[in-house]
Amino acid sequence: AEGGLRGLRGGAFLSNNVVSTLLVNLYLQISKPAIPARFFTNESDALRWIAKMRLEQYKDEIELVP
């Protein structure tokens, strides 16, 4: 269902629950998401990763402009 991913450049999962950590990591390994996705136990790390994804998106868009 890539149609539902339009405009998304990445997904960050955040939890400090051990069971959630195991399940999400298993999901990410098996499903091979269409967009970059990572699991975090620290909110600051998740936000930093999202900011990096946005920066990379804007760099790619700038390179496309003649």
mmCIF file of N, CA and C in Angstrom, residues 2-43:
data_model
loop_
_atom_site.group_PDB
_atom_site.id
_atom_site.type_symbol
_atom_site.label_atom_id
_atom_site.label_comp_id
_atom_site.label_asym_id
_atom_site.label_seq_id
_atom_site.Cartn_x
_atom_site.Cartn_y
_atom_site.Cartn_z
ATOM 1 N N GLU A 2 1.701 1.391 -1.031
ATOM 2 C CA GLU A 2 2.571 2.548 -1.097
ATOM 3 C C GLU A 2 1.790 3.837 -1.279
ATOM 4 N N GLY A 3 0.575 3.779 -1.788
ATOM 5 C CA GLY A 3 -0.234 4.967 -1.971
ATOM 6 C C GLY A 3 -0.439 5.723 -0.676
ATOM 7 N N GLY A 4 -0.495 5.021 0.426
ATOM 8 C CA GLY A 4 -0.668 5.655 1.731
ATOM 9 C C GLY A 4 0.597 6.280 2.265
ATOM 10 N N LEU A 5 1.721 6.114 1.563
ATOM 11 C CA LEU A 5 3.008 6.637 2.023
ATOM 12 C C LEU A 5 3.421 7.910 1.297
ATOM 13 N N ARG A 6 2.585 8.438 0.454
ATOM 14 C CA ARG A 6 2.944 9.654 -0.290
ATOM 15 C C ARG A 6 3.325 10.769 0.662
ATOM 16 N N GLY A 7 4.465 11.382 0.394
ATOM 17 C CA GLY A 7 4.927 12.496 1.199
ATOM 18 C C GLY A 7 5.726 12.082 2.426
ATOM 19 N N LEU A 8 5.697 10.805 2.769
ATOM 20 C CA LEU A 8 6.469 10.338 3.917
ATOM 21 C C LEU A 8 7.871 9.966 3.464
ATOM 22 N N ARG A 9 8.866 10.423 4.199
ATOM 23 C CA ARG A 9 10.256 10.124 3.864
ATOM 24 C C ARG A 9 10.896 9.154 4.846
ATOM 25 N N GLY A 10 10.233 8.915 5.964
ATOM 26 C CA GLY A 10 10.763 7.996 6.954
ATOM 27 C C GLY A 10 9.805 7.876 8.114
ATOM 28 N N GLY A 11 9.980 6.805 8.885
ATOM 29 C CA GLY A 11 9.124 6.591 10.042
ATOM 30 C C GLY A 11 9.949 6.214 11.254
ATOM 31 N N ALA A 12 9.688 6.871 12.363
ATOM 32 C CA ALA A 12 10.392 6.575 13.609
ATOM 33 C C ALA A 12 9.409 5.978 14.605
ATOM 34 N N PHE A 13 9.765 4.835 15.147
ATOM 35 C CA PHE A 13 8.981 4.193 16.198
ATOM 36 C C PHE A 13 9.669 4.493 17.520
ATOM 37 N N LEU A 14 8.880 4.820 18.538
ATOM 38 C CA LEU A 14 9.445 5.183 19.832
ATOM 39 C C LEU A 14 8.738 4.428 20.944
ATOM 40 N N SER A 15 9.512 3.733 21.779
ATOM 41 C CA SER A 15 8.942 3.016 22.918
ATOM 42 C C SER A 15 10.058 2.628 23.875
ATOM 43 N N ASN A 16 9.707 2.468 25.129
ATOM 44 C CA ASN A 16 10.685 1.973 26.093
ATOM 45 C C ASN A 16 10.236 0.616 26.644
ATOM 46 N N ASN A 17 9.291 -0.008 25.975
ATOM 47 C CA ASN A 17 8.764 -1.298 26.377
ATOM 48 C C ASN A 17 9.556 -2.405 25.679
ATOM 49 N N VAL A 18 10.067 -3.375 26.427
ATOM 50 C CA VAL A 18 10.908 -4.427 25.868
ATOM 51 C C VAL A 18 10.163 -5.246 24.813
ATOM 52 N N VAL A 19 8.922 -5.583 25.080
ATOM 53 C CA VAL A 19 8.143 -6.373 24.119
ATOM 54 C C VAL A 19 7.936 -5.580 22.828
ATOM 55 N N SER A 20 7.612 -4.305 22.950
ATOM 56 C CA SER A 20 7.444 -3.455 21.760
ATOM 57 C C SER A 20 8.739 -3.384 20.973
ATOM 58 N N THR A 21 9.846 -3.252 21.665
ATOM 59 C CA THR A 21 11.149 -3.187 21.005
ATOM 60 C C THR A 21 11.375 -4.436 20.158
ATOM 61 N N LEU A 22 11.132 -5.588 20.747
ATOM 62 C CA LEU A 22 11.334 -6.843 20.022
ATOM 63 C C LEU A 22 10.399 -6.958 18.822
ATOM 64 N N LEU A 23 9.133 -6.644 19.016
ATOM 65 C CA LEU A 23 8.152 -6.775 17.936
ATOM 66 C C LEU A 23 8.423 -5.813 16.787
ATOM 67 N N VAL A 24 8.720 -4.568 17.102
ATOM 68 C CA VAL A 24 8.965 -3.581 16.037
ATOM 69 C C VAL A 24 10.248 -3.912 15.286
ATOM 70 N N ASN A 25 11.299 -4.289 16.003
ATOM 71 C CA ASN A 25 12.542 -4.657 15.320
ATOM 72 C C ASN A 25 12.327 -5.867 14.411
ATOM 73 N N LEU A 26 11.561 -6.842 14.862
ATOM 74 C CA LEU A 26 11.240 -8.001 14.029
ATOM 75 C C LEU A 26 10.451 -7.568 12.795
ATOM 76 N N TYR A 27 9.455 -6.721 13.011
ATOM 77 C CA TYR A 27 8.651 -6.207 11.896
ATOM 78 C C TYR A 27 9.535 -5.495 10.863
ATOM 79 N N LEU A 28 10.433 -4.634 11.324
ATOM 80 C CA LEU A 28 11.280 -3.872 10.407
ATOM 81 C C LEU A 28 12.219 -4.782 9.623
ATOM 82 N N GLN A 29 12.693 -5.840 10.247
ATOM 83 C CA GLN A 29 13.585 -6.766 9.554
ATOM 84 C C GLN A 29 12.844 -7.606 8.518
ATOM 85 N N ILE A 30 11.641 -8.017 8.841
ATOM 86 C CA ILE A 30 10.885 -8.903 7.952
ATOM 87 C C ILE A 30 10.177 -8.147 6.835
ATOM 88 N N SER A 31 9.588 -7.004 7.161
ATOM 89 C CA SER A 31 8.711 -6.325 6.206
ATOM 90 C C SER A 31 9.437 -5.493 5.156
ATOM 91 N N LYS A 32 10.660 -5.104 5.419
ATOM 92 C CA LYS A 32 11.399 -4.241 4.480
ATOM 93 C C LYS A 32 10.530 -3.067 4.032
ATOM 94 N N PRO A 33 10.261 -2.122 4.938
ATOM 95 C CA PRO A 33 9.361 -1.000 4.623
ATOM 96 C C PRO A 33 9.798 -0.230 3.367
ATOM 97 N N ALA A 34 8.834 0.348 2.679
ATOM 98 C CA ALA A 34 9.091 1.109 1.452
ATOM 99 C C ALA A 34 9.823 2.420 1.739
ATOM 100 N N ILE A 35 9.766 2.868 2.972
ATOM 101 C CA ILE A 35 10.477 4.085 3.382
ATOM 102 C C ILE A 35 11.417 3.721 4.520
ATOM 103 N N PRO A 36 12.478 4.502 4.738
ATOM 104 C CA PRO A 36 13.359 4.222 5.861
ATOM 105 C C PRO A 36 12.577 4.253 7.174
ATOM 106 N N ALA A 37 12.841 3.290 8.031
ATOM 107 C CA ALA A 37 12.152 3.219 9.322
ATOM 108 C C ALA A 37 13.133 2.723 10.372
ATOM 109 N N ARG A 38 13.076 3.340 11.541
ATOM 110 C CA ARG A 38 13.953 2.939 12.640
ATOM 111 C C ARG A 38 13.188 2.967 13.940
ATOM 112 N N PHE A 39 13.668 2.182 14.884
ATOM 113 C CA PHE A 39 13.081 2.098 16.212
ATOM 114 C C PHE A 39 14.000 2.795 17.206
ATOM 115 N N PHE A 40 13.402 3.573 18.099
ATOM 116 C CA PHE A 40 14.179 4.319 19.090
ATOM 117 C C PHE A 40 13.602 4.126 20.485
ATOM 118 N N THR A 41 14.475 4.163 21.467
ATOM 119 C CA THR A 41 14.044 4.153 22.865
ATOM 120 C C THR A 41 14.258 5.531 23.484
ATOM 121 N N ASN A 42 14.832 6.451 22.701
ATOM 122 C CA ASN A 42 15.114 7.797 23.178
ATOM 123 C C ASN A 42 14.476 8.804 22.218
ATOM 124 N N GLU A 43 13.613 9.668 22.740
ATOM 125 C CA GLU A 43 12.893 10.627 21.895
ATOM 126 C C GLU A 43 13.834 11.584 21.177
#
